[in-house]
Amino acid sequence: MKIAVLSGKGGAGKTLTAVNLAAAAEQAVYIDCDVEEPNGRLFFKPQNIKAADVTTALPEFDPEKCTGCRTCVDFCRFHALVYIKNRPKVFPEVCHSCGGCALVCPDKAVTEKKKVIGRVETGYHGETRTVTGILNLGEASGVPVIREALKEGDGQNVPVLIDCPPGSACPVVESISEADFCILVAEPTAFGFHNFCMVHELAELLGKPCGVVINKWEGVYEPLEEYCKEKKLPVLLRIPYEERIAEIVSSGKILVEEFPEYRKKFQELLKKTGGGQA
């Protein structure tokens, strides 16, 4: 089962939830899809790491074959191509690597070259297999890296925990595309609640079953509680705002490995999502 953990904003507790769910499951696959700043590995400290490059295809134009017909420029809906000084020019940061320009070129003047945009690292923390997507600095889109990282969770007979990027943009859509269940981590503040509503709308639009984890809980925050009741969203776990939790997290340790009571709570959370044994 694939369980995506997402939140409307950074710092809400998404990685805290995903990491501890994977650790509590004992045998699991943890996939960090927050490829711009992956931090799950800071907690797992994986061993036996293997890395594989992630590449995209960029068009390359043969000046001897190109007749300047502009068919490729007119075809590109992403405006990644322009015609300057009698030759096409590509903007790599806009190109979606669809290959359409090569297909439509009547003179076969377009070929593709590979460009490394990031890598996927795999390793182990005990019985937990860790997968970390890492986007190279300066790259515009992490979606291809996310796509490759998610492939590591295919065909698994153990829970797959997907640590999504924050927000509700294209990288999040890609991260939850094949998820069986979404855990929405909420921060009980006005700003956190606003972004939580946005990410819930996205999950609802994609038809994903959802449950809520409220992090930094200090008591009832009425707007959030009322919203969950109205939308029939079950609150699966409340993580209190405690100094000891903050100390454990800030030191790069895993909560369920330090406090047995939290191992039980996260195992129960896993069962509620359908990812554990009933």
XYZ file of N, CA and C in Angstrom, residues 35-213:
537
model
N 12.228 16.813 -3.376
C 13.540 16.694 -4.007
C 14.370 17.980 -3.957
N 13.730 19.117 -3.703
C 14.481 20.368 -3.615
C 15.212 20.488 -2.278
N 14.679 19.878 -1.247
C 15.335 19.891 0.064
C 14.980 18.630 0.842
N 15.440 17.460 0.391
C 15.110 16.198 1.072
C 15.789 16.109 2.437
N 14.997 15.887 3.476
C 15.587 15.849 4.817
C 15.270 14.573 5.594
N 14.543 13.638 4.992
C 14.284 12.380 5.686
C 15.560 11.620 5.987
N 16.546 11.737 5.107
C 17.820 11.033 5.292
C 18.589 11.534 6.512
N 18.287 12.768 6.964
C 18.951 13.290 8.158
C 18.527 12.513 9.401
N 17.329 11.932 9.358
C 16.834 11.127 10.481
C 17.229 9.653 10.316
N 17.058 9.121 9.114
C 17.344 7.707 8.892
C 18.845 7.398 8.835
N 19.618 8.363 8.355
C 21.077 8.152 8.198
C 21.336 6.811 7.500
N 20.828 6.636 6.285
C 20.871 5.334 5.606
C 22.294 4.843 5.325
N 22.424 3.526 5.314
C 23.695 2.860 5.033
C 23.619 2.176 3.663
N 24.796 1.798 3.149
C 24.891 1.097 1.865
C 24.173 1.851 0.743
N 24.479 3.123 0.638
C 23.793 3.991 -0.321
C 24.262 3.712 -1.756
N 23.280 3.619 -2.644
C 23.547 3.526 -4.077
C 22.843 4.687 -4.765
N 23.520 5.280 -5.741
C 22.970 6.449 -6.423
C 22.850 6.188 -7.918
N 21.783 6.739 -8.514
C 21.574 6.637 -9.962
C 21.166 8.013 -10.478
N 21.797 8.435 -11.553
C 21.481 9.734 -12.142
C 20.080 9.729 -12.755
N 19.441 10.899 -12.716
C 18.162 11.113 -13.400
C 18.424 12.094 -14.535
N 18.023 11.718 -15.720
C 18.271 12.559 -16.890
C 16.967 12.937 -17.587
N 17.015 14.027 -18.319
C 15.932 14.399 -19.224
C 16.516 14.567 -20.616
N 15.643 14.544 -21.603
C 16.082 14.683 -22.987
C 15.879 16.115 -23.463
N 16.902 16.685 -24.060
C 16.824 18.032 -24.637
C 17.047 17.957 -26.144
N 16.293 18.737 -26.929
C 16.481 18.704 -28.381
C 17.797 19.345 -28.802
N 18.369 18.777 -29.843
C 19.598 19.309 -30.433
C 19.376 19.413 -31.941
N 19.771 20.514 -32.531
C 19.429 20.799 -33.923
C 20.661 20.703 -34.823
N 20.497 19.987 -35.933
C 21.568 19.845 -36.931
C 21.455 21.005 -37.917
N 22.404 21.958 -37.880
C 22.298 23.129 -38.752
C 22.354 22.792 -40.242
N 22.940 21.663 -40.588
C 23.021 21.284 -41.995
C 21.695 20.749 -42.526
N 20.891 20.176 -41.644
C 19.592 19.634 -42.068
C 18.458 20.627 -41.872
N 18.595 21.524 -40.885
C 17.523 22.459 -40.574
C 17.342 23.471 -41.705
N 16.108 23.591 -42.192
C 15.792 24.523 -43.281
C 15.115 25.794 -42.783
N 14.921 25.888 -41.452
C 14.281 27.089 -40.897
C 12.789 27.156 -41.117
N 12.138 26.012 -41.200
C 10.693 26.000 -41.463
C 9.860 26.403 -40.246
N 10.467 26.373 -39.059
C 9.832 26.786 -37.803
C 8.709 25.848 -37.348
N 8.612 24.678 -37.950
C 7.556 23.736 -37.539
C 7.690 23.362 -36.069
N 8.912 23.142 -35.621
C 9.144 22.766 -34.221
C 8.772 23.902 -33.274
N 9.104 25.137 -33.654
C 8.799 26.306 -32.811
C 7.294 26.483 -32.678
N 6.586 26.357 -33.795
C 5.130 26.522 -33.773
C 4.442 25.392 -33.006
N 5.063 24.201 -33.030
C 4.456 23.052 -32.359
C 4.558 23.148 -30.836
N 5.657 23.708 -30.323
C 5.930 23.662 -28.881
C 4.934 24.510 -28.095
N 4.111 23.849 -27.295
C 3.099 24.548 -26.494
C 3.673 25.100 -25.191
N 4.904 24.727 -24.871
C 5.540 25.222 -23.644
C 6.430 26.430 -23.915
N 6.468 26.855 -25.180
C 7.277 28.013 -25.586
C 8.746 27.840 -25.182
N 9.215 26.605 -25.325
C 10.609 26.311 -25.002
C 11.530 26.534 -26.196
N 10.959 26.806 -27.369
C 11.750 27.012 -28.578
C 11.471 28.387 -29.180
N 12.518 29.024 -29.663
C 12.394 30.277 -30.423
C 13.313 30.171 -31.640
N 13.044 30.997 -32.620
C 13.869 30.999 -33.828
C 14.671 32.290 -33.853
N 15.986 32.196 -33.661
C 16.869 33.358 -33.570
C 18.058 33.168 -34.505
N 18.336 34.173 -35.305
C 19.493 34.158 -36.217
C 19.500 32.902 -37.099
N 18.349 32.667 -37.690
C 18.199 31.582 -38.669
C 18.400 30.184 -38.104
N 18.152 30.019 -36.786
C 18.243 28.678 -36.215
C 17.385 28.594 -34.950
N 16.837 27.423 -34.660
C 16.052 27.257 -33.428
C 16.965 27.274 -32.197
N 16.416 27.806 -31.116
C 17.127 27.811 -29.839
C 16.192 27.259 -28.767
N 16.732 26.411 -27.876
C 15.920 25.804 -26.834
C 16.246 26.434 -25.486
N 15.199 26.626 -24.685
C 15.349 27.067 -23.302
C 15.192 25.826 -22.408
N 16.295 25.262 -21.908
C 16.236 23.988 -21.171
C 15.323 24.026 -19.953
N 15.273 25.173 -19.267
C 14.476 25.246 -18.046
C 12.973 25.216 -18.308
N 12.572 25.422 -19.558
C 11.149 25.409 -19.907
C 10.761 24.112 -20.612
N 11.728 23.475 -21.270
C 11.459 22.265 -22.036
C 10.926 21.144 -21.147
N 9.857 20.471 -21.605
C 9.252 19.362 -20.871
C 9.697 17.995 -21.391
N 10.656 17.988 -22.314
C 11.219 16.729 -22.841
C 10.145 15.817 -23.429
N 9.174 16.407 -24.129
C 8.084 15.601 -24.690
C 8.490 14.916 -25.986
N 9.533 15.418 -26.638
C 9.997 14.807 -27.886
C 9.197 15.201 -29.107
N 8.230 16.102 -28.922
C 7.361 16.480 -30.036
C 8.090 17.171 -31.172
N 9.091 17.994 -30.842
C 9.810 18.724 -31.889
C 10.530 17.780 -32.835
N 11.078 16.692 -32.301
C 11.749 15.706 -33.147
C 10.754 14.966 -34.031
N 9.557 14.739 -33.502
C 8.544 14.007 -34.264
C 8.013 14.820 -35.438
N 7.839 16.128 -35.235
C 7.192 16.944 -36.276
C 8.181 17.514 -37.286
N 9.469 17.455 -37.010
C 10.454 18.046 -37.919
C 10.439 17.312 -39.268
N 10.095 17.999 -40.348
C 10.013 17.325 -41.655
C 11.380 16.961 -42.230
N 12.434 17.569 -41.709
C 13.770 17.339 -42.260
C 14.651 16.463 -41.374
N 14.045 15.917 -40.284
C 14.782 15.051 -39.357
C 16.044 15.746 -38.833
N 15.896 17.024 -38.531
C 17.044 17.816 -38.079
C 17.175 17.849 -36.557
N 16.234 17.205 -35.859
C 16.220 17.273 -34.390
C 16.574 15.915 -33.796
N 17.572 15.899 -32.958
C 17.905 14.715 -32.164
C 17.815 15.096 -30.688
N 17.986 14.126 -29.820
C 17.888 14.401 -28.387
C 19.186 14.049 -27.677
N 19.564 14.871 -26.714
C 20.725 14.595 -25.878
C 20.277 14.506 -24.426
N 20.988 13.740 -23.636
C 20.641 13.551 -22.234
C 21.280 14.630 -21.365
N 20.498 15.107 -20.399
C 21.000 16.080 -19.438
C 20.713 15.569 -18.032
N 21.727 15.495 -17.199
C 21.549 15.047 -15.815
C 20.956 16.193 -14.998
N 19.803 15.935 -14.366
C 19.154 16.986 -13.568
C 19.103 16.648 -12.070
N 19.492 15.443 -11.714
C 19.451 15.051 -10.312
C 19.822 13.585 -10.159
N 19.492 13.036 -9.004
C 19.804 11.622 -8.754
C 18.825 11.047 -7.735
N 18.783 9.739 -7.697
C 17.994 9.009 -6.698
C 18.948 8.137 -5.901
N 18.941 8.318 -4.574
C 19.790 7.518 -3.694
C 18.934 6.523 -2.922
N 19.389 5.286 -2.865
C 18.697 4.255 -2.087
C 19.647 3.710 -1.028
N 19.097 3.383 0.115
C 19.894 2.837 1.210
C 18.989 2.146 2.217
N 19.551 1.824 3.378
C 18.779 1.118 4.406
C 19.035 1.701 5.789
N 17.945 1.749 6.546
C 18.013 2.040 7.979
C 17.320 0.869 8.665
N 18.096 -0.104 9.114
C 17.495 -1.327 9.644
C 16.714 -2.035 8.550
N 15.417 -2.261 8.796
C 14.553 -2.920 7.823
C 13.812 -1.922 6.943
N 14.095 -0.648 7.116
C 13.449 0.384 6.301
C 14.322 0.714 5.095
N 13.770 0.573 3.929
C 14.488 0.960 2.705
C 14.208 2.431 2.434
N 15.250 3.214 2.312
C 15.091 4.651 2.104
C 15.402 5.009 0.655
N 14.553 5.855 0.092
C 14.727 6.344 -1.276
C 14.682 7.861 -1.229
N 15.731 8.494 -1.724
C 15.819 9.950 -1.650
C 16.014 10.539 -3.038
N 15.058 11.364 -3.465
C 15.205 12.088 -4.717
C 15.911 13.409 -4.465
N 16.915 13.716 -5.283
C 17.705 14.937 -5.089
C 17.791 15.678 -6.417
N 17.261 16.883 -6.454
C 17.291 17.720 -7.651
C 18.548 18.578 -7.646
N 19.236 18.638 -8.774
C 20.419 19.489 -8.868
C 20.045 20.960 -8.717
N 20.941 21.732 -8.124
C 20.707 23.160 -7.954
C 20.525 23.839 -9.306
N 19.549 24.737 -9.364
C 19.317 25.504 -10.574
C 18.321 24.904 -11.538
N 17.922 23.642 -11.310
C 16.943 23.015 -12.199
C 15.535 23.515 -11.872
N 14.720 23.672 -12.914
C 13.413 24.305 -12.746
C 12.344 23.354 -12.221
N 12.391 22.088 -12.627
C 11.331 21.152 -12.263
C 11.903 19.869 -11.676
N 11.345 19.465 -10.537
C 11.767 18.228 -9.900
C 10.907 17.040 -10.258
N 9.903 17.229 -11.121
C 8.963 16.153 -11.445
C 9.666 14.906 -12.000
N 10.635 15.024 -12.944
C 11.297 13.803 -13.427
C 12.021 13.032 -12.328
N 12.597 13.743 -11.360
C 13.284 13.074 -10.249
C 12.259 12.372 -9.358
N 11.149 13.044 -9.097
C 10.079 12.439 -8.300
C 9.564 11.165 -8.968
N 9.397 11.245 -10.261
C 8.891 10.098 -11.023
C 9.812 8.889 -10.876
N 11.112 9.120 -10.964
C 12.077 8.027 -10.835
C 12.130 7.485 -9.406
N 12.019 8.385 -8.423
C 12.032 7.942 -7.026
C 10.819 7.060 -6.722
N 9.668 7.437 -7.258
C 8.446 6.680 -6.991
C 8.494 5.270 -7.581
N 9.267 5.084 -8.637
C 9.382 3.749 -9.243
C 9.966 2.741 -8.258
N 10.746 3.237 -7.287
C 11.352 2.349 -6.296
C 10.317 1.746 -5.350
N 9.104 2.291 -5.356
C 8.051 1.762 -4.497
C 7.113 0.803 -5.193
N 7.341 0.563 -6.489
C 6.465 -0.337 -7.246
C 6.700 -1.793 -6.858
N 5.613 -2.547 -6.795
C 5.710 -3.988 -6.571
C 6.167 -4.394 -5.188
N 6.002 -3.522 -4.203
C 6.450 -3.827 -2.838
C 5.327 -4.481 -2.039
N 5.713 -5.414 -1.166
C 4.740 -6.079 -0.295
C 4.751 -5.500 1.120
N 5.349 -4.327 1.258
C 5.402 -3.635 2.544
C 4.837 -2.229 2.346
N 4.456 -1.542 3.430
C 3.953 -0.178 3.276
C 4.988 0.730 2.619
N 4.524 1.570 1.700
C 5.373 2.553 1.034
C 4.926 3.936 1.504
N 5.815 4.631 2.201
C 5.502 5.961 2.725
C 6.124 7.017 1.823
N 5.292 7.886 1.276
C 5.750 8.911 0.341
C 5.736 10.255 1.048
N 6.930 10.809 1.254
C 7.091 12.121 1.887
C 7.035 13.169 0.778
N 5.910 13.861 0.660
C 5.664 14.763 -0.468
C 6.306 16.135 -0.256
N 6.465 16.894 -1.345
C 6.866 18.297 -1.188
C 5.732 19.078 -0.525
N 6.037 20.228 0.067
C 4.968 21.050 0.640
C 4.162 21.740 -0.450
N 2.958 22.172 -0.099
C 2.140 22.925 -1.036
C 1.215 22.041 -1.849
N 0.758 22.578 -2.992
C -0.210 21.852 -3.809
C 0.072 22.020 -5.302
N 1.332 22.221 -5.665
C 1.708 22.429 -7.064
C 2.001 21.109 -7.762
N 2.535 21.188 -8.988
C 2.760 19.998 -9.824
C 3.578 18.894 -9.143
N 4.657 19.220 -8.390
C 5.404 18.140 -7.735
C 4.559 17.332 -6.746
N 3.607 17.988 -6.092
C 2.730 17.279 -5.153
C 1.765 16.383 -5.917
N 1.223 16.899 -7.017
C 0.320 16.098 -7.849
C 1.016 14.826 -8.307
N 2.258 14.960 -8.748
C 3.029 13.792 -9.193
C 3.261 12.823 -8.030
N 3.557 13.364 -6.852
C 3.894 12.534 -5.689
C 2.726 11.679 -5.221
N 1.508 12.211 -5.325
C 0.348 11.473 -4.803
C -0.437 10.765 -5.901
N 0.072 10.804 -7.123
C -0.693 10.278 -8.261
C -1.069 8.812 -8.095
N -0.187 8.010 -7.502
C -0.468 6.579 -7.354
C -0.712 6.175 -5.904
N -0.920 7.146 -5.035
C -1.136 6.856 -3.613
C -2.503 6.227 -3.380
N -2.546 5.285 -2.446
C -3.820 4.660 -2.065
C -4.518 5.446 -0.958
N -3.735 6.213 -0.203
C -4.301 6.969 0.918
C -3.423 8.192 1.148
N -4.034 9.304 1.526
C -3.298 10.533 1.808
C -3.476 10.934 3.271
N -2.357 11.149 3.947
C -2.380 11.714 5.294
C -2.083 13.203 5.163
N -3.014 14.022 5.593
C -2.855 15.473 5.533
C -2.405 15.964 6.906
N -1.195 16.493 6.967
C -0.648 16.968 8.236
C -1.002 18.448 8.379
N -1.679 18.767 9.466
C -2.180 20.124 9.672
C -1.470 20.791 10.837
N -1.168 22.050 10.656
C -0.645 22.888 11.735
C -1.794 23.772 12.213
N -2.178 23.708 13.497
C -3.361 24.422 13.984
C -3.139 25.925 14.189
N -2.847 26.612 13.087
C -2.721 28.068 13.077
C -3.506 28.595 11.888
N -3.741 29.900 11.848
C -4.504 30.487 10.750
C -3.816 30.243 9.407
N -2.499 30.464 9.354
C -1.748 30.248 8.128
C -1.732 28.770 7.758
N -1.468 27.918 8.757
C -1.439 26.484 8.513
C -2.782 25.955 8.045
N -3.856 26.458 8.624
C -5.200 26.011 8.254
C -5.542 26.402 6.820
N -5.172 27.618 6.435
C -5.437 28.084 5.063
C -4.788 27.167 4.037
N -3.525 26.823 4.255
C -2.811 25.962 3.322
C -3.283 24.515 3.404
N -3.727 24.097 4.575
C -4.283 22.758 4.735
C -5.527 22.596 3.860
N -6.378 23.619 3.823
C -7.594 23.556 3.002
C -7.246 23.395 1.519
N -6.185 24.069 1.081
C -5.771 23.979 -0.320
C -5.308 22.571 -0.675
N -4.509 21.974 0.206
C -3.978 20.648 -0.110
C -5.075 19.590 0.000
N -6.045 19.804 0.878
C -7.180 18.876 0.939
C -8.022 18.963 -0.327
N -8.195 20.167 -0.839
C -8.938 20.345 -2.092
C -8.261 19.585 -3.234
N -6.928 19.613 -3.259
C -6.196 18.879 -4.285
C -6.422 17.377 -4.156
N -6.264 16.846 -2.944
C -6.450 15.405 -2.728
C -7.870 14.984 -3.073
N -8.835 15.831 -2.738
C -10.238 15.549 -3.034
C -10.472 15.545 -4.543
N -9.845 16.501 -5.234
C -9.974 16.593 -6.688
C -9.452 15.333 -7.371
N -8.389 14.744 -6.804
C -7.791 13.537 -7.374
C -8.461 12.257 -6.865
N -9.485 12.419 -6.035
C -10.247 11.267 -5.564
C -9.514 10.391 -4.573
N -8.631 10.989 -3.778
C -7.851 10.214 -2.819
C -8.537 10.188 -1.447
N -8.686 9.002 -0.830
C -9.171 8.960 0.553
C -8.157 9.607 1.488
N -8.654 10.348 2.483
C -7.762 11.146 3.326
C -8.061 10.972 4.806
N -7.045 11.226 5.603
C -7.163 11.353 7.047
C -6.235 12.456 7.493
N -6.423 12.942 8.718
C -5.697 14.123 9.185
C -4.839 13.784 10.396
N -3.627 14.308 10.404
C -2.773 14.323 11.587
C -2.579 15.781 11.985
